[in-house]
Amino acid sequence: MLFRVDPARPVPLADQIAANVRRGIADGTVVPGERLPPARELAASLDVSIHTVLAGYQRLRDEQLIELRRGRGATVREGLRPDRAVVVGLVHDLVAAARRIDLDDDELVDLVRSAASGASGA
Amino acid sequence: MGRTARTLLAGGPHLVAVLPALVTALVAADRMPAEVGTRFGFDGTVVSSMPHAALVTTIVVLGVVLPAVFGAIGGRSAAARVSSYDTARFFGLVSWATAGVLGTVLYAATAANVDVATAADAHLPADRLLIAVGVAVVAGTVGYLVTPSLPPAPDEAAGVPLVVGATERVSWSRRVESRMSLALGAVMVVAGLVTGWLAGWLAGALLLVVGLAVLLFGSSALVTVDRRGLVVALGAVGRPRLRVPVEDIASVTTGEVSPAQFGGWGYRLVPGGSGVVLRGGPALIVTRRSGRRFTVTVDDAQTAAGLLAGLPHEAA
């Protein structure tokens, strides 16, 4: 898969790496079960610290998009619906948009919750 | 020259090659023993024999399978240029030479059984082997001369070069796996265990080690394209690795290649180039400044080529 990061952008590099994987899953270039490049290799390839790559991979694991296993490395979860990556990506965009207008985190969560309850009630 | 003509040119000699043996076996059937000698020692005596019908069947099967296989390979359409030698004509040589050897040996072995009482009386002097080699050299030369050279598929455009920003860092990587190596390695490991059990552990261990090496180094590769250029890390451990530094890359293209163009699977050296060929199909082909080509079979080669074309080439 293709990784593109830019240290000149304000977004942390680990988040940029995670966003690359999400985009790859969403557009189908990375399929469930596929192995991501080993963290050490990717770090050398992008000329970033291995901790940066691991932070990105851990974020993806927390979002339940990939699995991290000792020895096997990082793999996209089997049976994952690619749309999940789309949704997680939208959430990140939403948070970024809210931050831009200095929207309070609680306020944002409330907005999401009310939108969700509105949608389920309809 | 069309596909059909090329198929006939590569497969035809094998059809012709079995005819003398087949005609002899059928026409002179009543002058041959029921059991015919089919394997001969260097002193010309019969080593093993088979029923006359089995000999005829063997000749017919060879006469069907060989033309089909050689015809199918010879009739394939043009593939990407990966080396400086003329794959089509070289294959013509191999096909005709093989037909020459087989035809001569088959006929000589069959003829040796005519007018003898039993298979044990059949005699095949070893110098017939020299004649077979001679026939192969002549047939191979003819095959090389009559096979027209097949121009390789024109280089595909490298696709749209990926625009890389001044501060941007890019990395494309993809794993390529070889079912052929997996199967071969597994068979060798099993064969090694069986051989060790039956015939002694030295031969068994040798097979086992080679089988494990094939599984470990030959079954997959990680292809990476980044600011440094192209890196192909072999096997599960990613060692050894082959590199083409970005300064050394003159041009990039992609194309369909087949293991036959390289004479097999794995890390291959061919005149004018080298390659890591783990399967047939799409491949990334880079031409070095020296003009030598390095080919690696990998999916999504277009993206890799676009990225390599878009990377800053300091020396360019």
Coordinates of N, CA, C and O in Angstrom, one line a residue, chain A residues 1-8 13 29 34-35 37-38 41-42 44-48, chain B residues 162-164 167-175 177 222 224 226-228 241 303 307:
Chain A
M1 N 0.8 -1.2 0.0 CA 0.0 0.0 0.0 C 0.9 1.3 0.0 O 2.1 1.2 0.2
L2 N 0.2 2.4 -0.3 CA 1.0 3.6 -0.4 C 0.9 4.5 0.8 O -0.3 4.8 1.2
F3 N 2.0 4.8 1.4 CA 2.0 5.8 2.5 C 2.5 7.1 2.0 O 3.6 7.2 1.3
R4 N 1.8 8.2 2.4 CA 2.4 9.5 2.1 C 2.2 10.4 3.4 O 1.1 10.6 3.9
V5 N 3.3 10.8 3.9 CA 3.3 11.7 5.1 C 4.1 12.9 4.8 O 5.0 13.0 3.9
D6 N 3.7 14.0 5.5 CA 4.4 15.3 5.3 C 4.6 15.9 6.6 O 3.7 16.4 7.3
P7 N 5.9 16.0 7.1 CA 6.2 16.5 8.4 C 5.8 18.0 8.5 O 5.7 18.6 9.6
A8 N 5.7 18.7 7.3 CA 5.3 20.1 7.3 C 3.9 20.4 7.7 O 3.5 21.5 8.0
L13 N 2.7 12.9 12.7 CA 3.0 11.9 11.8 C 2.3 10.6 12.0 O 1.9 9.9 11.1
T29 N -7.6 -0.8 -1.5 CA -6.3 -1.1 -1.9 C -5.6 -2.0 -0.8 O -4.7 -2.7 -1.0
E34 N -4.8 -8.6 5.2 CA -3.5 -8.2 4.6 C -2.5 -7.8 5.7 O -2.9 -7.1 6.7
R35 N -1.3 -8.1 5.5 CA -0.2 -7.7 6.5 C 0.3 -6.3 6.1 O 0.6 -6.0 5.0
P37 N 3.2 -3.3 6.3 CA 4.6 -3.4 6.3 C 5.1 -3.4 7.8 O 4.5 -2.7 8.6
P38 N 6.2 -4.2 8.1 CA 6.7 -4.2 9.4 C 7.1 -2.8 9.9 O 7.6 -2.0 9.1
E41 N 10.5 -1.6 9.0 CA 10.7 -1.3 7.6 C 10.1 0.0 7.2 O 10.7 0.8 6.5
L42 N 8.8 0.2 7.7 CA 8.1 1.4 7.3 C 8.8 2.6 7.8 O 8.9 3.7 7.1
A44 N 12.0 3.0 8.5 CA 13.2 3.3 7.7 C 12.8 3.9 6.3 O 13.5 4.8 5.8
S45 N 11.7 3.4 5.8 CA 11.3 3.8 4.4 C 10.8 5.2 4.4 O 11.1 6.0 3.5
L46 N 10.1 5.6 5.5 CA 9.6 7.0 5.6 C 10.5 7.9 6.3 O 10.3 9.1 6.4
D47 N 11.6 7.4 6.8 CA 12.6 8.1 7.5 C 12.0 8.8 8.7 O 12.1 10.0 9.0
V48 N 11.2 8.0 9.5 CA 10.6 8.5 10.8 C 11.0 7.5 11.8 O 11.5 6.4 11.6
Chain B
L162 N 3.7 10.1 -10.0 CA 3.1 10.6 -8.7 C 3.8 11.9 -8.3 O 5.0 11.9 -8.3
V163 N 3.0 12.9 -8.1 CA 3.7 14.2 -7.7 C 4.0 14.1 -6.2 O 3.1 13.9 -5.4
V164 N 5.3 14.2 -5.9 CA 5.7 14.2 -4.5 C 6.1 15.6 -4.1 O 6.9 16.2 -4.7
T167 N 8.4 18.5 0.8 CA 8.6 18.1 2.2 C 8.0 16.7 2.4 O 8.0 16.2 3.5
E168 N 7.3 16.2 1.4 CA 6.5 15.0 1.6 C 7.4 13.7 1.6 O 8.4 13.7 0.9
R169 N 7.0 12.7 2.3 CA 7.8 11.4 2.3 C 6.8 10.3 1.9 O 5.7 10.3 2.4
V170 N 7.2 9.5 0.9 CA 6.3 8.5 0.4 C 7.0 7.1 0.5 O 8.2 6.9 0.5
S171 N 6.1 6.1 0.7 CA 6.6 4.7 0.8 C 5.5 3.8 0.2 O 4.4 3.8 0.7
W172 N 5.8 3.1 -0.8 CA 4.9 2.1 -1.3 C 5.5 0.7 -1.1 O 6.7 0.5 -1.3
S173 N 4.7 -0.2 -0.6 CA 5.2 -1.6 -0.4 C 4.1 -2.6 -0.6 O 3.0 -2.3 -0.5
R174 N 4.6 -3.8 -1.1 CA 3.6 -4.8 -1.4 C 4.3 -6.2 -1.3 O 5.5 -6.3 -1.7
R175 N 3.6 -7.1 -0.7 CA 4.2 -8.5 -0.6 C 3.8 -9.3 -1.8 O 2.6 -9.2 -2.2
E177 N 3.7 -13.3 -3.1 CA 3.9 -14.6 -2.7 C 4.0 -15.6 -3.9 O 3.4 -15.3 -4.9
L222 N 9.1 -8.9 -0.1 CA 8.5 -7.6 0.1 C 9.1 -6.5 -0.8 O 10.3 -6.3 -0.7
T224 N 9.5 -2.8 -1.9 CA 9.3 -1.4 -1.4 C 9.9 -0.4 -2.3 O 11.0 -0.5 -2.9
D226 N 10.6 3.7 -2.2 CA 10.6 5.0 -1.4 C 11.7 5.9 -1.9 O 12.3 5.7 -3.0
R227 N 12.0 6.9 -1.2 CA 13.0 7.9 -1.6 C 14.3 7.3 -2.0 O 15.1 7.9 -2.8
R228 N 14.6 6.2 -1.4 CA 15.9 5.5 -1.7 C 15.9 4.8 -3.0 O 17.0 4.4 -3.5
R241 N 18.5 -8.8 0.6 CA 17.7 -7.9 -0.2 C 18.4 -7.3 -1.4 O 19.6 -7.1 -1.3
T303 N 1.3 1.6 -9.7 CA 1.5 2.6 -8.6 C 3.0 2.7 -8.3 O 3.5 3.9 -8.2
L307 N 5.3 6.0 -8.8 CA 6.1 6.6 -7.7 C 7.5 6.8 -8.0 O 8.2 7.8 -7.8

